[in-house]
């Protein structure tokens, strides 16, 4: 009782990695200390930034530890900075700890991610100077920790009321308590007769989908973790599971969580390698004498595999986002750009010239102005590009969003759009370029923002459908925990993972997605990949509806991008090669033969063979938007075909969409146009599969629905 | 003092009842819903708080005499476009805080719409509080205290003006709600979800092992 807070463990050089301030930098790392404290109200793990600690040396809360005040803060900016730092404080009662995840052994330095019972997931604590093991050792004095049988990086904290568990275990006296949460699940459920439903010969493959369940159970029983306590020969396990299920009908309604009896056996997942970003010499080599990109497919493959060197982004993105046609030559791009500049300022003038008096009678515009005002104030303000109170870039952000309102008045401004614009503006550093690239990016996602939210619903249900095949266990679990609508992925989809990744990572992710490889719905597969990585955390912590949502919100900025991309591509390939893949899923994955998607004919030689057929194209066709030429991915004629004429649409597009001119100039000229013009111009705004002109935004959700379901 | 401005969990002494309540925040975009929650749960305020997309979920525990009240707080996105998601979050809620911004009369109008919707669609016994936020911006006030209070009385709402920025009345409004909520035997939350069985078991363990031991 001598101390208010007794320090049981302390370790410095423990870092939290936060969002980058500069796109080119590595993550910013905040140095701090981690503590295990004995407080009057319990045992706590805490982490605080060094800056914060220095400031608090006098605070009564910290009377045990004495830090040197090695740096006197300059008082002016200090407060704001402290507030920013405090934001990362971590403090929790160890009784609230549910589990934690450690870094992979080969990871540069060890980190720990703590996860609480309510689903709170703290940012990873990186032990740059060791000490993670020591902390965990210390922790073990107070709580019982065991490793997950299914994920070697996941550790579960056993609840402090062991009675219930051991009791149920004793009932069956089959399992040891080290055999994992699943077992407890099974044990509990066995009271309700579920175990009766398990299978006779779990090792016969003829049972198809059932083997999945039994593997599941077998893994629990047979993991090395358990083997010291429980070495059961397979025969015995088989016997154990023998309690038979006459009808094999496991009803979804009776036993939520165990309807994973789907006859899925996906082919094994191929290993996937990622590549290097597209760099300058390589990029230049793609241009012919007229400044035309020669092998578009090959180029897109490279971008898909490794992204784009940040220095090239502002140029390459203009192609990816439809600012330039893939098959345009330099001359044409110059022309287009000019027109784009004019067009932009014409639209900008439209809202600029509405007087305050006039706006009083123009409620709709006033409302939109209000929304944009609010969001510009709070979009990526921690990023250098937008930081500071009088930052002029805020005005640019505002002007582009207002102009977009005029460009696509039917859609209006919806929260989340500023998130889409921000990384693009940072790359373009130019108002006009950023506007048209933003318009191109919006073309891909505008259905996310439609009034009836149907575009979102459709995509969330597509994730659901895909997961039913790809991971029936996880799918069943989510369904059983009221998460079958996948609304916990809402933010992911709405703004294409913008809030989930660090700034430089989102730029990488987006350029990969914009290649439409391996299909135009790759973002859905990315969702599957992330969820797969979180699967053991969700299941073994037995997270329910709220915890799932909270956990998924909290893992933002700690999702490993390249690993996720590899995983996602692997999943795609598995699904693609799965013989029994239902038609509806093939459609989602763009795997339907050309007959269904005529426009994709020229695409077959691409890396993913046929996969580039793009559901939004079928959308477009069904929606009755007139398309003059096979527009799907203007550059898609990569297999040497020079047939694609540049996208021209008559549909409801404005005349902007028509211009595709042909002429000659060098890559260098092209670049100089791209980079130097203060007000870039000359772009069509429709990208790959999108509809042209205003049509894209207004092709209603009904149309999407028609195609996607 | 530094890290947690919000109410602390109880002092280890064995407590009487433990109640768990679901609370939802509603109100026009940028009125300060997320800021109020952040202040209540973490004792912090961010000038540039990001807009909420989808929904956020947080928990905070307060002690009221011999009762431990655990709030499960749902913070929703305010923009009209996302209105259709709201029922998913207020369904089954025992309490709601409807927030408006005292410097913006439109947001007060919107708050009234939310109150109506809750009275019609939410649980019949839901405790509704009205929060006039950004009270620190008194010089820009556009919604009079009296007007809001009169409205609150008519509709039997709890009412306070708050400031997430200065922390004024933030804990108080949550405490006032906690007081008004019916505290039955163990848990206030009859979780109306599937999977209740599992959750309940878990909840039981949690409260015994976690909160008040
Ligand atoms: N002066 C002042 N500003 C506040 C207060 N509360 C919030 N703000 C500011 O108002 C802005 C919006 O606050 P949020 O908490 O994000 O608003 P919200 O209601 O959650 O908005 P949505 O998530 O879009 O629905 C932020 O810039 C806050 O810093 C307050 O009490 N006083
Ligand atoms: Mg919010």
mmCIF file of C-alpha atoms in Angstrom, chain A residues 19-144:
data_model
loop_
_atom_site.group_PDB
_atom_site.id
_atom_site.type_symbol
_atom_site.label_atom_id
_atom_site.label_comp_id
_atom_site.label_asym_id
_atom_site.label_seq_id
_atom_site.Cartn_x
_atom_site.Cartn_y
_atom_site.Cartn_z
ATOM 1 C CA UNK A 19 0.097 6.851 -40.000
ATOM 2 C CA UNK A 20 2.734 8.411 -42.130
ATOM 3 C CA UNK A 21 3.154 12.106 -42.372
ATOM 4 C CA UNK A 22 4.707 11.900 -45.748
ATOM 5 C CA UNK A 23 3.852 9.475 -48.461
ATOM 6 C CA UNK A 24 7.451 8.671 -49.084
ATOM 7 C CA UNK A 25 8.420 8.086 -45.515
ATOM 8 C CA UNK A 26 8.218 4.939 -43.561
ATOM 9 C CA UNK A 27 5.622 4.877 -40.860
ATOM 10 C CA UNK A 28 6.171 7.320 -38.116
ATOM 11 C CA UNK A 29 7.114 5.555 -34.928
ATOM 12 C CA UNK A 30 6.242 6.927 -31.529
ATOM 13 C CA UNK A 31 8.615 5.899 -28.810
ATOM 14 C CA UNK A 32 7.066 4.977 -25.530
ATOM 15 C CA UNK A 33 7.097 2.699 -22.545
ATOM 16 C CA UNK A 34 5.001 -0.199 -21.578
ATOM 17 C CA UNK A 35 4.150 -0.947 -17.978
ATOM 18 C CA UNK A 36 2.500 -3.570 -15.921
ATOM 19 C CA UNK A 37 1.052 -1.740 -12.975
ATOM 20 C CA UNK A 38 -0.552 -2.796 -9.779
ATOM 21 C CA UNK A 39 -3.213 -0.181 -9.268
ATOM 22 C CA UNK A 40 -5.815 0.041 -6.545
ATOM 23 C CA UNK A 41 -8.425 -0.972 -9.078
ATOM 24 C CA UNK A 42 -6.488 -3.891 -10.470
ATOM 25 C CA UNK A 43 -3.552 -4.911 -12.608
ATOM 26 C CA UNK A 44 -3.124 -2.766 -15.657
ATOM 27 C CA UNK A 45 -1.067 -2.824 -18.778
ATOM 28 C CA UNK A 46 -0.307 0.668 -19.938
ATOM 29 C CA UNK A 47 1.620 2.254 -22.723
ATOM 30 C CA UNK A 48 2.432 5.918 -23.009
ATOM 31 C CA UNK A 49 4.495 7.921 -25.411
ATOM 32 C CA UNK A 50 7.781 9.213 -23.991
ATOM 33 C CA UNK A 51 6.636 12.765 -24.640
ATOM 34 C CA UNK A 52 3.556 12.227 -22.589
ATOM 35 C CA UNK A 53 5.519 10.561 -19.829
ATOM 36 C CA UNK A 54 7.982 13.397 -19.691
ATOM 37 C CA UNK A 55 5.191 15.809 -19.240
ATOM 38 C CA UNK A 56 3.678 13.732 -16.518
ATOM 39 C CA UNK A 57 6.736 13.274 -14.377
ATOM 40 C CA UNK A 58 5.164 15.313 -11.659
ATOM 41 C CA UNK A 59 1.812 13.694 -11.866
ATOM 42 C CA UNK A 60 0.821 11.743 -8.814
ATOM 43 C CA UNK A 61 -0.095 8.794 -10.901
ATOM 44 C CA UNK A 62 3.480 8.087 -11.712
ATOM 45 C CA UNK A 63 5.205 8.481 -8.418
ATOM 46 C CA UNK A 64 7.268 5.347 -8.710
ATOM 47 C CA UNK A 65 9.004 5.824 -11.943
ATOM 48 C CA UNK A 66 11.286 8.703 -12.470
ATOM 49 C CA UNK A 67 12.035 9.793 -15.930
ATOM 50 C CA UNK A 68 14.591 12.238 -16.999
ATOM 51 C CA UNK A 69 13.104 15.204 -18.638
ATOM 52 C CA UNK A 70 15.495 15.035 -21.499
ATOM 53 C CA UNK A 71 13.766 17.581 -23.590
ATOM 54 C CA UNK A 72 12.020 20.781 -22.755
ATOM 55 C CA UNK A 73 9.040 21.179 -24.972
ATOM 56 C CA UNK A 74 8.705 24.467 -26.726
ATOM 57 C CA UNK A 75 5.526 25.569 -25.132
ATOM 58 C CA UNK A 76 3.610 26.798 -28.125
ATOM 59 C CA UNK A 77 3.008 23.693 -30.134
ATOM 60 C CA UNK A 78 3.397 21.487 -27.123
ATOM 61 C CA UNK A 79 -0.198 21.176 -26.142
ATOM 62 C CA UNK A 80 -1.495 20.195 -29.513
ATOM 63 C CA UNK A 81 1.312 17.768 -29.871
ATOM 64 C CA UNK A 82 0.656 16.245 -26.493
ATOM 65 C CA UNK A 83 -2.977 15.808 -27.328
ATOM 66 C CA UNK A 84 -1.993 14.063 -30.506
ATOM 67 C CA UNK A 85 0.342 11.805 -28.602
ATOM 68 C CA UNK A 86 -2.082 11.022 -25.840
ATOM 69 C CA UNK A 87 -4.418 9.726 -28.427
ATOM 70 C CA UNK A 88 -2.269 6.637 -28.513
ATOM 71 C CA UNK A 89 -2.260 5.978 -24.775
ATOM 72 C CA UNK A 90 -3.089 2.445 -23.943
ATOM 73 C CA UNK A 91 -4.426 1.367 -20.601
ATOM 74 C CA UNK A 92 -6.442 -1.652 -19.690
ATOM 75 C CA UNK A 93 -7.188 -3.935 -16.811
ATOM 76 C CA UNK A 94 -5.635 -7.318 -17.483
ATOM 77 C CA UNK A 95 -8.902 -8.918 -16.491
ATOM 78 C CA UNK A 96 -10.367 -7.354 -19.612
ATOM 79 C CA UNK A 97 -7.744 -9.005 -21.753
ATOM 80 C CA UNK A 98 -9.144 -11.659 -23.991
ATOM 81 C CA UNK A 99 -6.267 -12.539 -26.222
ATOM 82 C CA UNK A 100 -3.223 -11.173 -27.930
ATOM 83 C CA UNK A 101 -1.386 -11.701 -31.122
ATOM 84 C CA UNK A 102 2.376 -11.838 -31.457
ATOM 85 C CA UNK A 103 4.429 -11.093 -34.480
ATOM 86 C CA UNK A 104 5.628 -13.890 -36.678
ATOM 87 C CA UNK A 105 9.015 -15.174 -35.503
ATOM 88 C CA UNK A 106 10.763 -13.885 -38.594
ATOM 89 C CA UNK A 107 9.325 -10.406 -38.234
ATOM 90 C CA UNK A 108 11.961 -7.716 -37.818
ATOM 91 C CA UNK A 109 11.140 -6.866 -34.244
ATOM 92 C CA UNK A 110 8.628 -8.431 -31.985
ATOM 93 C CA UNK A 111 5.252 -6.853 -31.540
ATOM 94 C CA UNK A 112 2.186 -7.646 -29.514
ATOM 95 C CA UNK A 113 -1.385 -6.727 -30.313
ATOM 96 C CA UNK A 114 -3.671 -6.820 -27.310
ATOM 97 C CA UNK A 115 -7.341 -7.622 -27.764
ATOM 98 C CA UNK A 116 -9.931 -7.051 -25.070
ATOM 99 C CA UNK A 117 -13.117 -8.855 -24.295
ATOM 100 C CA UNK A 118 -15.269 -6.123 -25.745
ATOM 101 C CA UNK A 119 -13.459 -6.450 -29.048
ATOM 102 C CA UNK A 120 -11.122 -3.509 -28.528
ATOM 103 C CA UNK A 121 -7.972 -4.162 -30.466
ATOM 104 C CA UNK A 122 -5.039 -1.936 -29.631
ATOM 105 C CA UNK A 123 -2.399 -0.886 -32.113
ATOM 106 C CA UNK A 124 0.601 -3.168 -32.184
ATOM 107 C CA UNK A 125 3.275 -2.446 -29.601
ATOM 108 C CA UNK A 126 6.633 -2.877 -31.268
ATOM 109 C CA UNK A 127 9.465 -3.852 -28.978
ATOM 110 C CA UNK A 128 12.377 -2.372 -30.824
ATOM 111 C CA UNK A 129 14.672 -3.206 -28.001
ATOM 112 C CA UNK A 130 13.282 -6.535 -26.906
ATOM 113 C CA UNK A 131 11.208 -7.192 -23.830
ATOM 114 C CA UNK A 132 8.025 -8.601 -25.276
ATOM 115 C CA UNK A 133 8.699 -12.006 -23.879
ATOM 116 C CA UNK A 134 9.588 -10.629 -20.494
ATOM 117 C CA UNK A 135 6.302 -8.743 -20.385
ATOM 118 C CA UNK A 136 4.348 -11.832 -21.278
ATOM 119 C CA UNK A 137 6.219 -13.853 -18.665
ATOM 120 C CA UNK A 138 5.304 -11.276 -16.089
ATOM 121 C CA UNK A 139 1.742 -11.329 -17.265
ATOM 122 C CA UNK A 140 1.580 -15.053 -16.848
ATOM 123 C CA UNK A 141 1.854 -14.562 -13.121
ATOM 124 C CA UNK A 142 -1.614 -13.140 -13.160
ATOM 125 C CA UNK A 143 -3.489 -14.737 -15.967
ATOM 126 C CA UNK A 144 -3.544 -18.079 -17.616
#
